[in-house]
Short mmCIF file of C-alpha atoms in Angstrom, two decimals:
data_model
loop_
_atom_site.label_atom_id
_atom_site.label_comp_id
_atom_site.label_asym_id
_atom_site.label_seq_id
_atom_site.Cartn_x
_atom_site.Cartn_y
_atom_site.Cartn_z
CA UNK A 1 13.18 -141.11 118.97
CA UNK A 2 15.14 -144.37 119.26
CA UNK A 3 17.66 -144.65 122.05
CA UNK A 4 21.23 -144.14 120.82
CA UNK A 5 24.34 -145.95 122.04
CA UNK A 6 25.64 -142.74 123.62
CA UNK A 7 22.32 -142.23 125.42
CA UNK A 8 22.41 -145.77 126.83
CA UNK A 9 26.05 -145.32 127.85
CA UNK A 10 25.22 -142.09 129.67
CA UNK A 11 22.31 -143.80 131.44
CA UNK A 12 24.58 -146.66 132.50
CA UNK A 13 27.13 -144.23 133.93
CA UNK A 14 24.39 -142.43 135.84
CA UNK A 15 23.03 -145.71 137.19
CA UNK A 16 26.46 -146.88 138.32
CA UNK A 17 27.20 -143.53 139.96
CA UNK A 18 23.89 -143.70 141.84
CA UNK A 19 24.58 -147.27 142.96
CA UNK A 20 28.11 -146.29 144.02
CA UNK A 21 26.70 -143.39 146.06
CA UNK A 22 24.36 -145.81 147.88
CA UNK A 23 27.22 -148.30 148.32
CA UNK A 24 29.77 -145.96 149.87
CA UNK A 25 27.36 -144.10 152.13
CA UNK A 26 25.68 -147.29 153.31
CA UNK A 27 29.03 -148.98 153.91
CA UNK A 28 30.36 -145.94 155.77
CA UNK A 29 27.24 -145.91 157.97
CA UNK A 30 27.80 -149.49 159.12
CA UNK A 31 31.47 -148.79 159.89
CA UNK A 32 30.52 -145.75 162.00
CA UNK A 33 29.07 -147.72 164.93
CA UNK A 34 32.28 -147.38 166.96
CA UNK A 35 33.79 -144.22 165.39
CA UNK A 36 32.62 -142.02 162.48
CA UNK A 37 33.83 -143.37 159.15
CA UNK A 38 33.26 -140.43 156.83
CA UNK A 39 32.61 -140.49 153.06
CA UNK A 40 33.72 -137.43 151.09
CA UNK A 41 34.37 -136.44 147.49
CA UNK A 42 38.02 -135.76 146.63
CA UNK A 43 38.82 -134.78 143.02
CA UNK A 44 36.17 -137.08 141.56
CA UNK A 45 36.79 -140.00 143.92
CA UNK A 46 34.95 -141.17 147.01
CA UNK A 47 37.24 -141.29 150.05
CA UNK A 48 36.08 -143.21 153.14
CA UNK A 49 38.14 -142.75 156.29
CA UNK A 50 38.02 -142.17 160.02
CA UNK A 51 37.03 -138.79 161.35
CA UNK A 52 39.83 -137.22 163.44
CA UNK A 53 40.68 -139.27 166.51
CA UNK A 54 41.97 -138.08 169.87
CA UNK A 55 43.74 -141.41 170.39
CA UNK A 56 44.19 -144.77 168.72
CA UNK A 57 45.17 -145.81 165.22
CA UNK A 58 43.03 -144.85 162.25
CA UNK A 59 41.48 -147.64 160.21
CA UNK A 60 42.58 -148.15 156.63
CA UNK A 61 41.07 -145.70 154.14
CA UNK A 62 39.08 -146.90 151.13
CA UNK A 63 39.04 -144.91 147.89
CA UNK A 64 36.37 -145.62 145.26
CA UNK A 65 36.90 -144.84 141.58
CA UNK A 66 34.69 -145.18 138.52
CA UNK A 67 35.62 -144.21 134.98
CA UNK A 68 39.07 -142.84 135.86
CA UNK A 69 42.46 -144.19 134.65
CA UNK A 70 44.56 -145.99 137.28
CA UNK A 71 47.42 -143.49 137.03
CA UNK A 72 45.07 -140.58 137.76
CA UNK A 73 43.47 -142.43 140.65
CA UNK A 74 46.90 -143.20 142.08
CA UNK A 75 47.96 -139.55 141.77
CA UNK A 76 44.89 -138.28 143.63
CA UNK A 77 45.02 -140.87 146.39
CA UNK A 78 48.73 -140.38 147.06
CA UNK A 79 48.23 -136.61 147.23
CA UNK A 80 45.42 -136.82 149.80
CA UNK A 81 45.63 -140.05 151.81
CA UNK A 82 46.49 -139.87 155.52
CA UNK A 83 47.62 -143.44 156.15
CA UNK A 84 47.00 -146.98 154.95
CA UNK A 85 44.59 -147.24 152.06
CA UNK A 86 42.98 -149.50 149.47
CA UNK A 87 41.60 -148.53 146.08
CA UNK A 88 38.24 -149.91 144.96
CA UNK A 89 37.91 -149.53 141.18
CA UNK A 90 34.42 -150.05 139.73
CA UNK A 91 34.10 -151.39 136.18
CA UNK A 92 30.77 -151.82 134.33
CA UNK A 93 29.69 -155.43 133.84
CA UNK A 94 30.87 -157.05 130.59
CA UNK A 95 33.50 -154.32 130.03
CA UNK A 96 36.97 -155.84 129.48
CA UNK A 97 39.21 -155.48 132.51
CA UNK A 98 42.63 -156.08 130.91
CA UNK A 99 43.62 -152.40 130.87
CA UNK A 100 42.39 -151.87 134.43
CA UNK A 101 44.38 -154.83 135.75
CA UNK A 102 47.51 -153.91 133.81
CA UNK A 103 47.29 -150.28 134.89
CA UNK A 104 47.14 -150.96 138.62
CA UNK A 105 49.73 -153.75 138.48
CA UNK A 106 52.15 -151.43 136.64
CA UNK A 107 51.77 -148.99 139.55
CA UNK A 108 52.69 -151.69 142.08
CA UNK A 109 49.21 -152.55 143.34
CA UNK A 110 48.08 -156.07 144.24
CA UNK A 111 44.54 -157.27 143.52
CA UNK A 112 42.95 -158.45 146.76
CA UNK A 113 39.45 -159.39 145.64
CA UNK A 114 36.65 -158.75 143.17
CA UNK A 115 32.96 -158.44 144.04
CA UNK A 116 29.85 -158.07 141.89
CA UNK A 117 27.86 -154.88 142.55
CA UNK A 118 24.18 -155.67 142.14
CA UNK A 119 20.97 -153.64 142.01
CA UNK A 120 17.28 -154.41 142.42
CA UNK A 121 14.66 -152.08 140.87
CA UNK A 122 12.10 -153.03 143.57
CA UNK A 123 9.30 -153.46 141.03
CA UNK A 124 8.78 -157.22 141.29
CA UNK A 125 9.73 -159.07 144.48
CA UNK A 126 9.01 -162.82 144.66
CA UNK A 127 7.09 -164.46 147.46
CA UNK A 128 9.45 -166.70 149.41
CA UNK A 129 8.67 -169.28 152.07
CA UNK A 130 11.06 -170.89 154.54
CA UNK A 131 10.93 -172.95 157.73
CA UNK A 132 12.12 -169.88 159.69
CA UNK A 133 10.10 -167.00 161.10
CA UNK A 134 11.23 -163.66 159.66
CA UNK A 135 10.86 -160.55 161.79
CA UNK A 136 12.23 -157.06 162.05
CA UNK A 137 14.29 -156.23 165.14
CA UNK A 138 12.40 -153.57 167.08
CA UNK A 139 13.22 -154.40 170.72
CA UNK A 140 16.45 -153.99 172.69
CA UNK A 141 16.21 -157.60 173.88
CA UNK A 142 16.19 -159.01 170.35
CA UNK A 143 18.94 -156.59 169.30
CA UNK A 144 21.09 -157.89 172.18
CA UNK A 145 20.43 -161.53 171.23
CA UNK A 146 21.47 -160.74 167.68
CA UNK A 147 24.66 -159.01 168.82
CA UNK A 148 25.60 -162.12 170.79
CA UNK A 149 24.86 -164.43 167.86
CA UNK A 150 26.71 -162.26 165.31
CA UNK A 151 29.49 -161.40 167.79
CA UNK A 152 29.09 -157.69 166.95
CA UNK A 153 26.36 -155.07 167.25
CA UNK A 154 24.17 -155.05 164.15
CA UNK A 155 21.69 -152.35 165.17
CA UNK A 156 22.02 -149.51 167.69
CA UNK A 157 19.39 -148.56 170.31
CA UNK A 158 18.55 -145.31 168.53
CA UNK A 159 17.60 -147.24 165.39
CA UNK A 160 14.79 -148.93 167.35
CA UNK A 161 13.08 -145.80 168.62
CA UNK A 162 12.65 -143.46 165.62
CA UNK A 163 9.73 -143.56 163.16
CA UNK A 164 11.83 -143.69 159.97
CA UNK A 165 15.16 -145.21 161.07
CA UNK A 166 18.28 -145.07 158.88
CA UNK A 167 18.74 -148.81 159.48
CA UNK A 168 16.25 -151.69 159.49
CA UNK A 169 17.43 -155.02 160.86
CA UNK A 170 15.84 -158.43 160.22
CA UNK A 171 16.36 -161.87 161.75
CA UNK A 172 15.23 -165.42 161.01
CA UNK A 173 14.43 -167.71 163.95
CA UNK A 174 13.79 -171.45 164.23
CA UNK A 175 12.80 -173.06 167.54
CA UNK A 176 13.93 -169.94 169.37
CA UNK A 177 17.36 -169.90 167.72
CA UNK A 178 18.59 -167.03 165.55
CA UNK A 179 19.62 -168.69 162.29
CA UNK A 180 20.02 -165.72 159.94
CA UNK A 181 20.07 -161.95 159.67
CA UNK A 182 20.33 -159.05 157.25
CA UNK A 183 19.98 -155.27 157.45
CA UNK A 184 19.06 -152.41 155.15
CA UNK A 185 20.62 -148.94 155.27
CA UNK A 186 18.64 -145.97 153.92
CA UNK A 187 20.59 -143.72 151.53
CA UNK A 188 18.28 -141.14 149.95
CA UNK A 189 15.96 -143.00 147.57
CA UNK A 190 18.20 -146.07 147.69
CA UNK A 191 18.84 -148.87 150.18
CA UNK A 192 22.08 -150.70 150.93
CA UNK A 193 21.89 -154.37 151.90
CA UNK A 194 24.42 -155.21 154.60
CA UNK A 195 25.69 -158.35 156.35
CA UNK A 196 23.48 -161.04 154.86
CA UNK A 197 24.20 -164.23 156.83
CA UNK A 198 22.64 -167.63 157.48
CA UNK A 199 24.09 -170.11 159.97
CA UNK A 200 25.82 -172.82 157.85
CA UNK A 201 23.78 -175.79 159.07
CA UNK A 202 20.55 -173.99 158.13
CA UNK A 203 21.51 -173.01 154.60
CA UNK A 204 19.76 -174.23 151.43
CA UNK A 205 16.35 -174.04 153.10
CA UNK A 206 15.18 -170.73 151.59
CA UNK A 207 15.97 -168.67 154.69
CA UNK A 208 18.21 -166.15 152.91
CA UNK A 209 15.59 -165.65 150.17
CA UNK A 210 12.86 -165.09 152.75
CA UNK A 211 14.98 -162.58 154.68
CA UNK A 212 15.84 -160.65 151.52
CA UNK A 213 12.28 -160.65 150.21
CA UNK A 214 10.97 -159.21 153.50
CA UNK A 215 13.73 -156.58 153.51
CA UNK A 216 13.10 -155.58 149.87
CA UNK A 217 9.36 -155.16 150.44
CA UNK A 218 10.03 -152.89 153.38
CA UNK A 219 12.60 -150.96 151.33
CA UNK A 220 9.95 -150.33 148.68
CA UNK A 221 7.27 -149.43 151.24
CA UNK A 222 9.66 -146.92 152.83
CA UNK A 223 10.11 -145.11 149.50
CA UNK A 224 13.27 -146.65 148.06
CA UNK A 225 13.44 -147.00 144.27
CA UNK A 226 16.67 -149.03 144.15
CA UNK A 227 18.33 -151.59 146.41
CA UNK A 228 22.09 -152.09 146.12
CA UNK A 229 24.53 -154.67 147.45
CA UNK A 230 27.95 -156.17 146.86
CA UNK A 231 28.20 -159.95 146.77
CA UNK A 232 30.62 -162.79 146.63
CA UNK A 233 30.67 -164.50 143.24
CA UNK A 234 28.93 -167.52 144.77
CA UNK A 235 26.37 -165.36 146.58
CA UNK A 236 25.51 -163.52 143.37
CA UNK A 237 23.63 -166.63 142.20
CA UNK A 238 21.23 -166.28 145.13
CA UNK A 239 20.54 -162.60 144.52
CA UNK A 240 19.68 -163.04 140.86
CA UNK A 241 16.82 -165.41 141.84
CA UNK A 242 15.25 -162.48 143.73
CA UNK A 243 15.50 -160.01 140.86
CA UNK A 244 18.91 -158.42 141.42
CA UNK A 245 21.13 -157.90 138.38
CA UNK A 246 24.85 -157.31 138.27
CA UNK A 247 25.62 -153.73 137.31
CA UNK A 248 29.40 -153.65 137.74
CA UNK A 249 32.37 -155.36 139.35
CA UNK A 250 34.44 -153.89 142.17
CA UNK A 251 38.21 -154.54 142.06
CA UNK A 252 39.95 -153.92 145.39
CA UNK A 253 43.65 -153.06 145.15
CA UNK A 254 46.20 -152.71 147.95
CA UNK A 255 49.69 -151.31 147.96
CA UNK A 256 51.34 -154.26 149.69
CA UNK A 257 54.70 -153.15 151.12
CA UNK A 258 55.14 -150.31 148.66
#
């Protein structure tokens, strides 16, 4: 039986929802290094926010919406938020965004940024060479060197000691210097790519491609069926050369002074 338009539309919605699930849980994991940043479903939205604190100020909440009108999203968020928040509205690629933009602007929101959401099916991964040596971080010494280079911890000690860790971290080195890094977060049968970075003076040498290719092969070997990431519009050009495709666009809205 030929595939109908409604069948394809339903499949696209399911694919986006799966990618969004990987996105929010992977993102929340990376923000939980210092204090738990908890994802939860609230009336059809994903809410990401700090677990209760004994002291200190809570970080801004992030609310993720897909397929819901701006006015309904605004109603839900304002009924349940606990402090500062941003709304991240996800729109399928090639779907017109005029109504989305008009809807949030009419409610007083300001568009902060847009980011492509991209997926990789992990079936074909190109072979990539570079002048750097690519390796996975499995020792505390290398993890500490990376933290110093990145100016923040990228992998915790407990991620180095378990057989199937929730996070795999990779680095690129040249002449003993760390020149790039990326990490993969396990979310069910998906993987979230986080914090892809190459030192500026070492860019355009294939290092990012080599890092990503190594990561994607390990994702597949570990049982993932999909790899997900969000990218800058410039960075999206790199990811497509490795087999990623843009699935949707994320629109991040803030309330400003309202």
